[in-house]
CSV table of C-alpha atoms in Angstrom, one decimal:
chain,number,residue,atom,x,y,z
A,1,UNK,CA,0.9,-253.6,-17.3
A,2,UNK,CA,-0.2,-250.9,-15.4
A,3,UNK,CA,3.6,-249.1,-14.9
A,4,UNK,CA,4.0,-249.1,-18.9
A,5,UNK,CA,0.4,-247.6,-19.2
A,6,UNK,CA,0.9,-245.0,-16.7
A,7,UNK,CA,4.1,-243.9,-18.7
A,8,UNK,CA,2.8,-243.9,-21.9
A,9,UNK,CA,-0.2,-241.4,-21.0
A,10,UNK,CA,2.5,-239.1,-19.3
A,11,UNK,CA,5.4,-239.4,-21.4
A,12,UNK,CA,3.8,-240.4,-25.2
A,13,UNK,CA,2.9,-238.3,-27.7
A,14,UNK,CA,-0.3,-238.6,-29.8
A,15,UNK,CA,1.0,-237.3,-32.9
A,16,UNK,CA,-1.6,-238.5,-34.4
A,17,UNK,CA,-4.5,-240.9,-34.2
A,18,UNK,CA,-1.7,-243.4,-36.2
A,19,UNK,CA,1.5,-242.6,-34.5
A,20,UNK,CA,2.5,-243.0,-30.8
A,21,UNK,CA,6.0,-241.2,-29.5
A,22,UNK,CA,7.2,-243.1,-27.1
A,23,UNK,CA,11.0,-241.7,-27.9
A,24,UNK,CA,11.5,-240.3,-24.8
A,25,UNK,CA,11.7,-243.7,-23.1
A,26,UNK,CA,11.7,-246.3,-25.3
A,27,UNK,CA,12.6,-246.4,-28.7
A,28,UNK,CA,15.5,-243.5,-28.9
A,29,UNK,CA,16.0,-242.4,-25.3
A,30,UNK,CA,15.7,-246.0,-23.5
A,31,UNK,CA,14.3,-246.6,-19.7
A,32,UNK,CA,15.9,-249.7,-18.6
A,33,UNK,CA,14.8,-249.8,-15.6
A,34,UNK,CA,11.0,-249.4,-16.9
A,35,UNK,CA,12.8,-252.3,-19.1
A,36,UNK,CA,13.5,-254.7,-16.0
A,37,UNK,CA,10.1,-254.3,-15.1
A,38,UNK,CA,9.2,-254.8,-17.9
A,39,UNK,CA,11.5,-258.4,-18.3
A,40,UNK,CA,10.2,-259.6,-15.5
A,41,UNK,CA,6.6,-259.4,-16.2
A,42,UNK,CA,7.4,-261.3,-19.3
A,43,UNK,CA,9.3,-264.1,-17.3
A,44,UNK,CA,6.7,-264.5,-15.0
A,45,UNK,CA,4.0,-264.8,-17.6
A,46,UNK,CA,6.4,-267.3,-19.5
A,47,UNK,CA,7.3,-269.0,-16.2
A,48,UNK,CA,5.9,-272.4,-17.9
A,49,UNK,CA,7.4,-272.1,-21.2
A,50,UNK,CA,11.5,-273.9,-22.1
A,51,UNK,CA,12.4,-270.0,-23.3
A,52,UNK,CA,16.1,-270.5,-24.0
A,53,UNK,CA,16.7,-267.5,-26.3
A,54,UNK,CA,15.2,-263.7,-27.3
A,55,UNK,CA,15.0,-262.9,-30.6
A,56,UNK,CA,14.2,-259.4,-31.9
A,57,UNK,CA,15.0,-257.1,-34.9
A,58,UNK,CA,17.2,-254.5,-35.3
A,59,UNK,CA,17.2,-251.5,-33.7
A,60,UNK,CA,14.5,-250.6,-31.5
A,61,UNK,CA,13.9,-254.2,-30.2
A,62,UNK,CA,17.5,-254.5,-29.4
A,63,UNK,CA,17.4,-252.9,-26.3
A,64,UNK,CA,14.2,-254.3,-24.6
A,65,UNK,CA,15.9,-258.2,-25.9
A,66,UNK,CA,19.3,-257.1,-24.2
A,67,UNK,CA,17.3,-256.9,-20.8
A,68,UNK,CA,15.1,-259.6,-21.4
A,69,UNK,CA,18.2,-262.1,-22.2
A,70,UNK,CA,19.4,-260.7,-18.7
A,71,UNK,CA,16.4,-261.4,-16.7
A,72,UNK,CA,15.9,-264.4,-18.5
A,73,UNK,CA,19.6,-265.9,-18.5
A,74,UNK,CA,19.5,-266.7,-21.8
A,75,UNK,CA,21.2,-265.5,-24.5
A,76,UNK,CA,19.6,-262.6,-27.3
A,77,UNK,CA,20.3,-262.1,-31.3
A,78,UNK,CA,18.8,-259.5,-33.4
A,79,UNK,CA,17.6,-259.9,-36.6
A,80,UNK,CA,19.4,-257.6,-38.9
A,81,UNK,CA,18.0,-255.5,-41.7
A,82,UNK,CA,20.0,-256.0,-44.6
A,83,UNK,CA,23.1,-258.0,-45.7
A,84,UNK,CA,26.7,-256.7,-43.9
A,85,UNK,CA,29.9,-257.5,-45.8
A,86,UNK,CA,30.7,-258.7,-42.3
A,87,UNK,CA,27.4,-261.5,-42.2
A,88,UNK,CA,29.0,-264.3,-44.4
A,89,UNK,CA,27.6,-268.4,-44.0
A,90,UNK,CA,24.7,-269.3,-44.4
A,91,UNK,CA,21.6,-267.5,-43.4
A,92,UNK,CA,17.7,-267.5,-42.8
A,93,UNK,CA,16.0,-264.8,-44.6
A,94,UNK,CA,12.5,-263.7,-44.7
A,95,UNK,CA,11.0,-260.0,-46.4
A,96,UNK,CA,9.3,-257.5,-43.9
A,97,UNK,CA,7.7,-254.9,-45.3
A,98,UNK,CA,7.5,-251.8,-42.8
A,99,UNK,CA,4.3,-249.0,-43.0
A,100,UNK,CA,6.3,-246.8,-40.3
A,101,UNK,CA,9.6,-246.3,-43.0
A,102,UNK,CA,7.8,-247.4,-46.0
A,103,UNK,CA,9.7,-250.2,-47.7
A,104,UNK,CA,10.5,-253.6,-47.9
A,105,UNK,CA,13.6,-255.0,-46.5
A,106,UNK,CA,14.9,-258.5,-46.0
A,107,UNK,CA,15.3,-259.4,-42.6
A,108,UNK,CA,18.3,-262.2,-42.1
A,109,UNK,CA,19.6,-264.1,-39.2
A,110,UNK,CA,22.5,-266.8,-39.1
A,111,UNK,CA,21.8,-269.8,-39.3
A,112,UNK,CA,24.5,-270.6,-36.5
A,113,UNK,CA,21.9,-268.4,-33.5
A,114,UNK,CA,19.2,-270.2,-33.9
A,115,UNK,CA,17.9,-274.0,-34.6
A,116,UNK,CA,16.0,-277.1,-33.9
A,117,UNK,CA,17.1,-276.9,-30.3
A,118,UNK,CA,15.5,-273.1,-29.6
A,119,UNK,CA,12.7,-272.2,-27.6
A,120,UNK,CA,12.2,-268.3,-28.3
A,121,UNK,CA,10.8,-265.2,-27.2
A,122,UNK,CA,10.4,-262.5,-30.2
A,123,UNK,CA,10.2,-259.3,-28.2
A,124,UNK,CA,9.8,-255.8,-30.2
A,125,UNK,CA,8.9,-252.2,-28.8
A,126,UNK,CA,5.6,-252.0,-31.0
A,127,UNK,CA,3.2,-254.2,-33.2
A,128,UNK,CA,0.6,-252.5,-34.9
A,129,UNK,CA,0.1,-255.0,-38.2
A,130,UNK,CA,2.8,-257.3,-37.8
A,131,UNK,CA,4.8,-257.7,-40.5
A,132,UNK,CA,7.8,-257.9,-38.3
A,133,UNK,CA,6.9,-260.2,-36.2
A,134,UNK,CA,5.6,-262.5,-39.2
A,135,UNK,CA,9.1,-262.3,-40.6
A,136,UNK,CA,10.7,-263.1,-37.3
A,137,UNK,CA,8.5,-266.2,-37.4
A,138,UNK,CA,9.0,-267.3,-40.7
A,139,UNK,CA,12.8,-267.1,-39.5
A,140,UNK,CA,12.3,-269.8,-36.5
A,141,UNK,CA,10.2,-271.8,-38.9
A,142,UNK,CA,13.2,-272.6,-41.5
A,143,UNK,CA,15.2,-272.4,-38.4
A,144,UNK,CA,13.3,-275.6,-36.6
A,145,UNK,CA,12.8,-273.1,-34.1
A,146,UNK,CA,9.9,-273.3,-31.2
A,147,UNK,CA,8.1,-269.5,-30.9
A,148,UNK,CA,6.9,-270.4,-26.8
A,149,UNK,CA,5.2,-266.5,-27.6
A,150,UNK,CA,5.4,-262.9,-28.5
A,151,UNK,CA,6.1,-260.0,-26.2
A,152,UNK,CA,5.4,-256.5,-27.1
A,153,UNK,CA,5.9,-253.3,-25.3
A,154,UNK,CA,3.1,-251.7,-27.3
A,155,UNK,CA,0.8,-253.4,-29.4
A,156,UNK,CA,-1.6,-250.7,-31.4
A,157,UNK,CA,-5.2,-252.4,-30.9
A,158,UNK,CA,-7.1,-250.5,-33.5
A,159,UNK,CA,-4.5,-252.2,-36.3
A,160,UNK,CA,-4.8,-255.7,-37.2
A,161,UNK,CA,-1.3,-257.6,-36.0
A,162,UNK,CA,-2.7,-258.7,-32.7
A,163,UNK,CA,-5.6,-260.4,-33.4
A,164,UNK,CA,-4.3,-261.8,-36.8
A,165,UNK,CA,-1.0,-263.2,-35.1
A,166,UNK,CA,-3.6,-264.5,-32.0
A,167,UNK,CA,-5.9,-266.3,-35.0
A,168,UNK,CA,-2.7,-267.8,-36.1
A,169,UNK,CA,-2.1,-269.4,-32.3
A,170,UNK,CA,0.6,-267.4,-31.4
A,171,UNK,CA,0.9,-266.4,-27.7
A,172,UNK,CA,1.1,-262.7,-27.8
A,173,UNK,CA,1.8,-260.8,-24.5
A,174,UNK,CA,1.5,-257.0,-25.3
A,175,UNK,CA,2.0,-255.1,-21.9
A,176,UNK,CA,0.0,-252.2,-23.4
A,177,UNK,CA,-2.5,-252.0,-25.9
A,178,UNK,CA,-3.9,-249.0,-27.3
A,179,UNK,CA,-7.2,-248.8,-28.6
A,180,UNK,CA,-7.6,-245.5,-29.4
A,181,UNK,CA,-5.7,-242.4,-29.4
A,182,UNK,CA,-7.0,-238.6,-29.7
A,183,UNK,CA,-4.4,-236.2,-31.1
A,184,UNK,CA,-6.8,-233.0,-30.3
A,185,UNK,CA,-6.6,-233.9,-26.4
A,186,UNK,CA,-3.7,-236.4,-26.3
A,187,UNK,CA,-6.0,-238.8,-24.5
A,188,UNK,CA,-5.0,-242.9,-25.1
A,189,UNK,CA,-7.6,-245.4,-23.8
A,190,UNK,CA,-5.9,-248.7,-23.0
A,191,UNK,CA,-7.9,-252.0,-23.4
A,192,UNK,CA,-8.5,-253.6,-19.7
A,193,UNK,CA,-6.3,-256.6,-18.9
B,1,UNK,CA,39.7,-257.8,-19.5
B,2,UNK,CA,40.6,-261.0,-19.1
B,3,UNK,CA,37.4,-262.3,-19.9
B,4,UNK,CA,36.9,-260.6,-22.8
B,5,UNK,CA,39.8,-261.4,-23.9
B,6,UNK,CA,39.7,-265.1,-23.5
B,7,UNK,CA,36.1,-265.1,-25.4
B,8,UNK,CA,37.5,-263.5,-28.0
B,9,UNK,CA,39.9,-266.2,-28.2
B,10,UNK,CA,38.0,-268.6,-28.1
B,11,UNK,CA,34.7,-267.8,-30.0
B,12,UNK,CA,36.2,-264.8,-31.9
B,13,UNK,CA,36.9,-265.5,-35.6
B,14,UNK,CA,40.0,-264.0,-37.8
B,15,UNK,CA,38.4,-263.4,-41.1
B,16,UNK,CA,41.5,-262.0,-42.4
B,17,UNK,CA,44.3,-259.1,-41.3
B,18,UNK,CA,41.3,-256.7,-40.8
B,19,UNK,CA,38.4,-258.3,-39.8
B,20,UNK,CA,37.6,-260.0,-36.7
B,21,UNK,CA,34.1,-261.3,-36.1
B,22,UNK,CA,32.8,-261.4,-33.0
B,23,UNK,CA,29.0,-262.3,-34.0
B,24,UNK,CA,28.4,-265.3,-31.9
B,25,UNK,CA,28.8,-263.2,-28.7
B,26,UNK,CA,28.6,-259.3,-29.5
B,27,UNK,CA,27.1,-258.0,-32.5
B,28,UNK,CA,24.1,-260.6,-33.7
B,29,UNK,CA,24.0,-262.9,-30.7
B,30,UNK,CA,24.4,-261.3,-27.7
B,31,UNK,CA,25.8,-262.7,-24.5
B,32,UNK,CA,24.3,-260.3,-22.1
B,33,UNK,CA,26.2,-261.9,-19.1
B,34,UNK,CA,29.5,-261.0,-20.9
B,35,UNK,CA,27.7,-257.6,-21.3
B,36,UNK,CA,26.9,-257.4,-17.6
B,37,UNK,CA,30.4,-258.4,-16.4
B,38,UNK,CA,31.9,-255.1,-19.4
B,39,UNK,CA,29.3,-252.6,-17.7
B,40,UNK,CA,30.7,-254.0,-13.6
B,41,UNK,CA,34.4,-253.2,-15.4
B,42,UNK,CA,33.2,-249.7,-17.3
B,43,UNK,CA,31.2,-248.9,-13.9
B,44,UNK,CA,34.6,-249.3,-11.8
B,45,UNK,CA,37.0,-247.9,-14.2
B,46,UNK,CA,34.6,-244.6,-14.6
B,47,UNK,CA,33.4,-244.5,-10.5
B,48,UNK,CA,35.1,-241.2,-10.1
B,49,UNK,CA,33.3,-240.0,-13.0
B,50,UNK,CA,29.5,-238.5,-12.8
B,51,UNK,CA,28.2,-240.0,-15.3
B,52,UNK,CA,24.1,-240.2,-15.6
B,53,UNK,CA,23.8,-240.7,-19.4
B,54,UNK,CA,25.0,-243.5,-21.9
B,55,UNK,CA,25.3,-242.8,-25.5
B,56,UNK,CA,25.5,-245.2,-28.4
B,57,UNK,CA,25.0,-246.1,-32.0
B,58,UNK,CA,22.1,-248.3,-33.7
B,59,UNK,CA,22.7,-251.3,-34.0
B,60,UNK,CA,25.0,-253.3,-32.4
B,61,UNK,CA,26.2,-250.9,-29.5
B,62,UNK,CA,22.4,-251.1,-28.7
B,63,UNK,CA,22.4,-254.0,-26.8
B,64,UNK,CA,25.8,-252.9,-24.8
B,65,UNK,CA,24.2,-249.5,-23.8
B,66,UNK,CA,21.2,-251.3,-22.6
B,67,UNK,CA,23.0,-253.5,-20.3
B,68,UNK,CA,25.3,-250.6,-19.1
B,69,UNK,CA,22.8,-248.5,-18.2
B,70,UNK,CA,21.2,-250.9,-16.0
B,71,UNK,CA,24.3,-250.8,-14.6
B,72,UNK,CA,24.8,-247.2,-13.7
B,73,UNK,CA,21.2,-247.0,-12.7
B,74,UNK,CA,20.6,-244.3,-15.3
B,75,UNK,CA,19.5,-243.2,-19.2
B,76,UNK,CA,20.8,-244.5,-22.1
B,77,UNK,CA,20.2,-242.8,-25.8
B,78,UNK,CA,20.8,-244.5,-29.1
B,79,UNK,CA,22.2,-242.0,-31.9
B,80,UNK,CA,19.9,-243.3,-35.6
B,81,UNK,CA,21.6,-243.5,-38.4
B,82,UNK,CA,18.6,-242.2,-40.8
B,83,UNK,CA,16.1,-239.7,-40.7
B,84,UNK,CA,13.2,-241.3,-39.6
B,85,UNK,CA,9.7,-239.9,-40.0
B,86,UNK,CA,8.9,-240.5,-36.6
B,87,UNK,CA,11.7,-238.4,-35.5
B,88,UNK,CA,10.8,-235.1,-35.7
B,89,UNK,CA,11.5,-231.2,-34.2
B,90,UNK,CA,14.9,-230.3,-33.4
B,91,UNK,CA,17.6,-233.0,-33.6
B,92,UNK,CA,21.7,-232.8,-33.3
B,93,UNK,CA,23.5,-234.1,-36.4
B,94,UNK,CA,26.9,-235.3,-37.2
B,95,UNK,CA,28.3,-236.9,-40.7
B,96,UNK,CA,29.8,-240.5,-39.8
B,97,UNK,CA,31.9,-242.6,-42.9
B,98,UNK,CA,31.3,-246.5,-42.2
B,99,UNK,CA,34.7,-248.5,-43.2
B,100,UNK,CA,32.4,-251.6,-42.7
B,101,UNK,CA,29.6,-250.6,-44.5
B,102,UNK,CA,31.7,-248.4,-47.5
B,103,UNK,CA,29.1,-245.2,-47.1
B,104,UNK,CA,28.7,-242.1,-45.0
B,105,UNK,CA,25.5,-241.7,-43.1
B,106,UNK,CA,23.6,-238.8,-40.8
B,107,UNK,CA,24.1,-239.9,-37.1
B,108,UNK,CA,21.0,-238.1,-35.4
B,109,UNK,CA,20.1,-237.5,-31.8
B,110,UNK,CA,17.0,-235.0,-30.9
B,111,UNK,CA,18.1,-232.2,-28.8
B,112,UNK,CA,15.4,-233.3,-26.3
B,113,UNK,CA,17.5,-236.2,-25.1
B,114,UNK,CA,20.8,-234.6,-24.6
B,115,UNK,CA,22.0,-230.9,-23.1
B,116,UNK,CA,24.4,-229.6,-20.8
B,117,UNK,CA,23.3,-230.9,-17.8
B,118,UNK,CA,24.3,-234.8,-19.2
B,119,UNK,CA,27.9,-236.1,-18.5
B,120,UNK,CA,27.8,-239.3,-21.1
B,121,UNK,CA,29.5,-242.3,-21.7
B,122,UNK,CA,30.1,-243.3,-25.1
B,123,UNK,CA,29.9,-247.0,-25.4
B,124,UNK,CA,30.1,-249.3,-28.6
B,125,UNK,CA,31.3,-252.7,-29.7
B,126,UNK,CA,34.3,-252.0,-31.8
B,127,UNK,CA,37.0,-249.3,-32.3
B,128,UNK,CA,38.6,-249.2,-35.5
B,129,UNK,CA,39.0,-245.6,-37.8
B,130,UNK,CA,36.9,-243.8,-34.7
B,131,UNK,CA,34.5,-242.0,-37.2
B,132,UNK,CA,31.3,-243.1,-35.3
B,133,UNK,CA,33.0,-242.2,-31.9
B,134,UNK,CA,34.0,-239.0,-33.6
B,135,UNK,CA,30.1,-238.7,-34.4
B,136,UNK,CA,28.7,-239.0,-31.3
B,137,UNK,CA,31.4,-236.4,-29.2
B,138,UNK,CA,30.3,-234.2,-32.3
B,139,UNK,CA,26.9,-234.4,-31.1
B,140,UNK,CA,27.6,-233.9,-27.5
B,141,UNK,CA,29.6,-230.7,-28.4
B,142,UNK,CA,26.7,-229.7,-30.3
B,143,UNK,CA,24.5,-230.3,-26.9
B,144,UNK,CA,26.9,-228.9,-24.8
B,145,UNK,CA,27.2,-232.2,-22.8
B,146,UNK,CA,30.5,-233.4,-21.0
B,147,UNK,CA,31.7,-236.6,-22.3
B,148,UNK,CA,33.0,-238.3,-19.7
B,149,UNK,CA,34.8,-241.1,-21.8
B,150,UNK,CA,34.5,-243.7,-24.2
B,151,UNK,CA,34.0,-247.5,-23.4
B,152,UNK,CA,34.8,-249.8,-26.3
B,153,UNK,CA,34.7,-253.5,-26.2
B,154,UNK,CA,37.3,-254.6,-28.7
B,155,UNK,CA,39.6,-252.0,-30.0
B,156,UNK,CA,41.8,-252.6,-33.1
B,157,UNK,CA,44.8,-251.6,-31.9
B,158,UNK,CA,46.5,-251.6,-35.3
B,159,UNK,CA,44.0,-249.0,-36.5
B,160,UNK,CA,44.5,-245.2,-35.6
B,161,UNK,CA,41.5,-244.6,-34.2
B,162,UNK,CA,42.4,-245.2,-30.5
B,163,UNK,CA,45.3,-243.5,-30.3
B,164,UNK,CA,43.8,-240.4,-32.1
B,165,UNK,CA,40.9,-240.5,-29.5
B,166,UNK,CA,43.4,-240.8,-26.7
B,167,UNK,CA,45.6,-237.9,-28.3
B,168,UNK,CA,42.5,-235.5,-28.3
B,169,UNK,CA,42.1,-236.1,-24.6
B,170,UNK,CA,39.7,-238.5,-24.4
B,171,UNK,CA,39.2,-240.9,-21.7
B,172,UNK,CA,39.1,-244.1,-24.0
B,173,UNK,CA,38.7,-247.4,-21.9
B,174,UNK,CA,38.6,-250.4,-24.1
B,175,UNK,CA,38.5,-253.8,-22.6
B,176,UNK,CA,40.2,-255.4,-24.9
B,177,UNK,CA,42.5,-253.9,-27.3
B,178,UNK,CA,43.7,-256.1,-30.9
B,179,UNK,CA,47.3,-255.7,-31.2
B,180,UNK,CA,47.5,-258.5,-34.3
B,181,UNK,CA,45.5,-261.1,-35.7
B,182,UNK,CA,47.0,-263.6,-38.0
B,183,UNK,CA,44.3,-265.4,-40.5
B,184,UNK,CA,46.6,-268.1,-41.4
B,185,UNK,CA,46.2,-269.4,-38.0
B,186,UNK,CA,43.6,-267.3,-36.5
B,187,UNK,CA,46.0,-266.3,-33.4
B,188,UNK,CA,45.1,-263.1,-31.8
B,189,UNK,CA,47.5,-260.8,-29.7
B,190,UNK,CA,46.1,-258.6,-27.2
B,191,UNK,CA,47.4,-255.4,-26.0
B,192,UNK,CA,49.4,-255.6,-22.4
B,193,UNK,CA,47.0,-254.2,-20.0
């Protein structure tokens, strides 16, 4: 998506040749209008699929699933991070294990949001190896859930999530992917749609 | 507001004296419709007001800020709750005590996302104590920003934290406001608008 590429080489930061900032837009200060654009590629490129709800992890993706719901007309939940005395019933758990805040949490949805019935879109700002979205999965799995596909803001190319998730037959739809980043000149080079 | 009001009603579940849950509409799924028709009511209520930047709290104001943005046609930021290690250079800090969560955590904006130039509107799910409002005016003070008010989807009005807000000379606008909840039978009474 060229809009989303365009902002990333003039608002990201190459920290490093790891780590992207995109805070200043997406994951702490949030465009939502680059977010409706956003939305609506995704609906077009799942015009054909039965998507009846958005499902994303807290907190990042909670944002980006908010607008999506809304352009989609469906309804969103996010995946939480850890048990809240206020989660009680019964509940689908999986364990993601994060490289960006190094640990291993469990990620837990109730079992009343999602079901046999389901037809979801995971949305999440970034995939680089994953792990998240493989726990997200694993959640509509026990769930009976349908996954119609995957869309990510920013997938990181040069780590191994996208293609493993793509060898596994999910549909991912990454609006920007990065495959490779120079922290001496700040330069990203985007792989060609 | 009346719709508000009548979801919580009717999807909104007494847990006991204290705890309401509203989970199934607001803070795990999301109706973003509901969300849409709270950011028309917020966007009235505050037209006089100049408001170009929303602030809220990860998680589960997240999704509320999103939508309410959208709606004002501008920013919004979401306050972490952690250091993380992708957050770096200068950031504004305030200390926030969770009743829901029994611990007190570092809410944490970078300087680079709010200054004197914003006039922001506080938005989150629920009011109860007012400790995480408390945190993000503390952080606007800190930036030298103008908070413009507070919107708040369900207050608990039998908790101090409105009326303390309100006392201070806030510009709290919550659309629904908890007068009582009964457990036994799982009535609710609302505040008179």
């Amino acid at each position: 998506m060229r809009l989303l590429e365009e902002r990333i080489r003039r608002d990201g930061i190459v920290v490093d040749g790891d780590v992207l900032k995109v805070d200043s837009f997406i994951n702490h200060q949030m465009d939502v209008g680059l977010f409706q654009e956003m939305a609506r590629q995704w609906h077009e490129d799942f015009a054909d699929a039965p998507v009846n709800k958005i499902l994303t992890i807290e907190a990042s993706g909670i944002g980006i699933a908010a607008i999506v719901a809304a352009e989609f007309g469906v309804p969103a939940v996010f995946a939480k991070k850890s048990q809240s005395i206020n989660l009680t019933g019964e509940v689908l758990t999986a364990k993601v294990t994060s490289f960006t805040h190094r640990r291993t949490y469990d990620v837990i949805v109730s079992r009343r949001f999602l079901g046999p019935a389901d037809h979801v879109l995971i949305v999440d700002d970034f995939l680089a190896n994953g792990c998240a979205i493989d726990g997200l999965v694993e959640i509509c799995r026990q769930a009976g859930a349908t996954v119609e596909g995957v869309g990510i803001a920013v997938e990181k190319g040069f780590q191994p999530g996208g293609a493993r998730l793509r060898g596994e037959g999910l549909r991912v739809d990454s609006l920007a992917i990065v495959e490779a980043m120079d922290p001496a000149t700040g330069t990203i080079a985007f792989r060609e749609g």
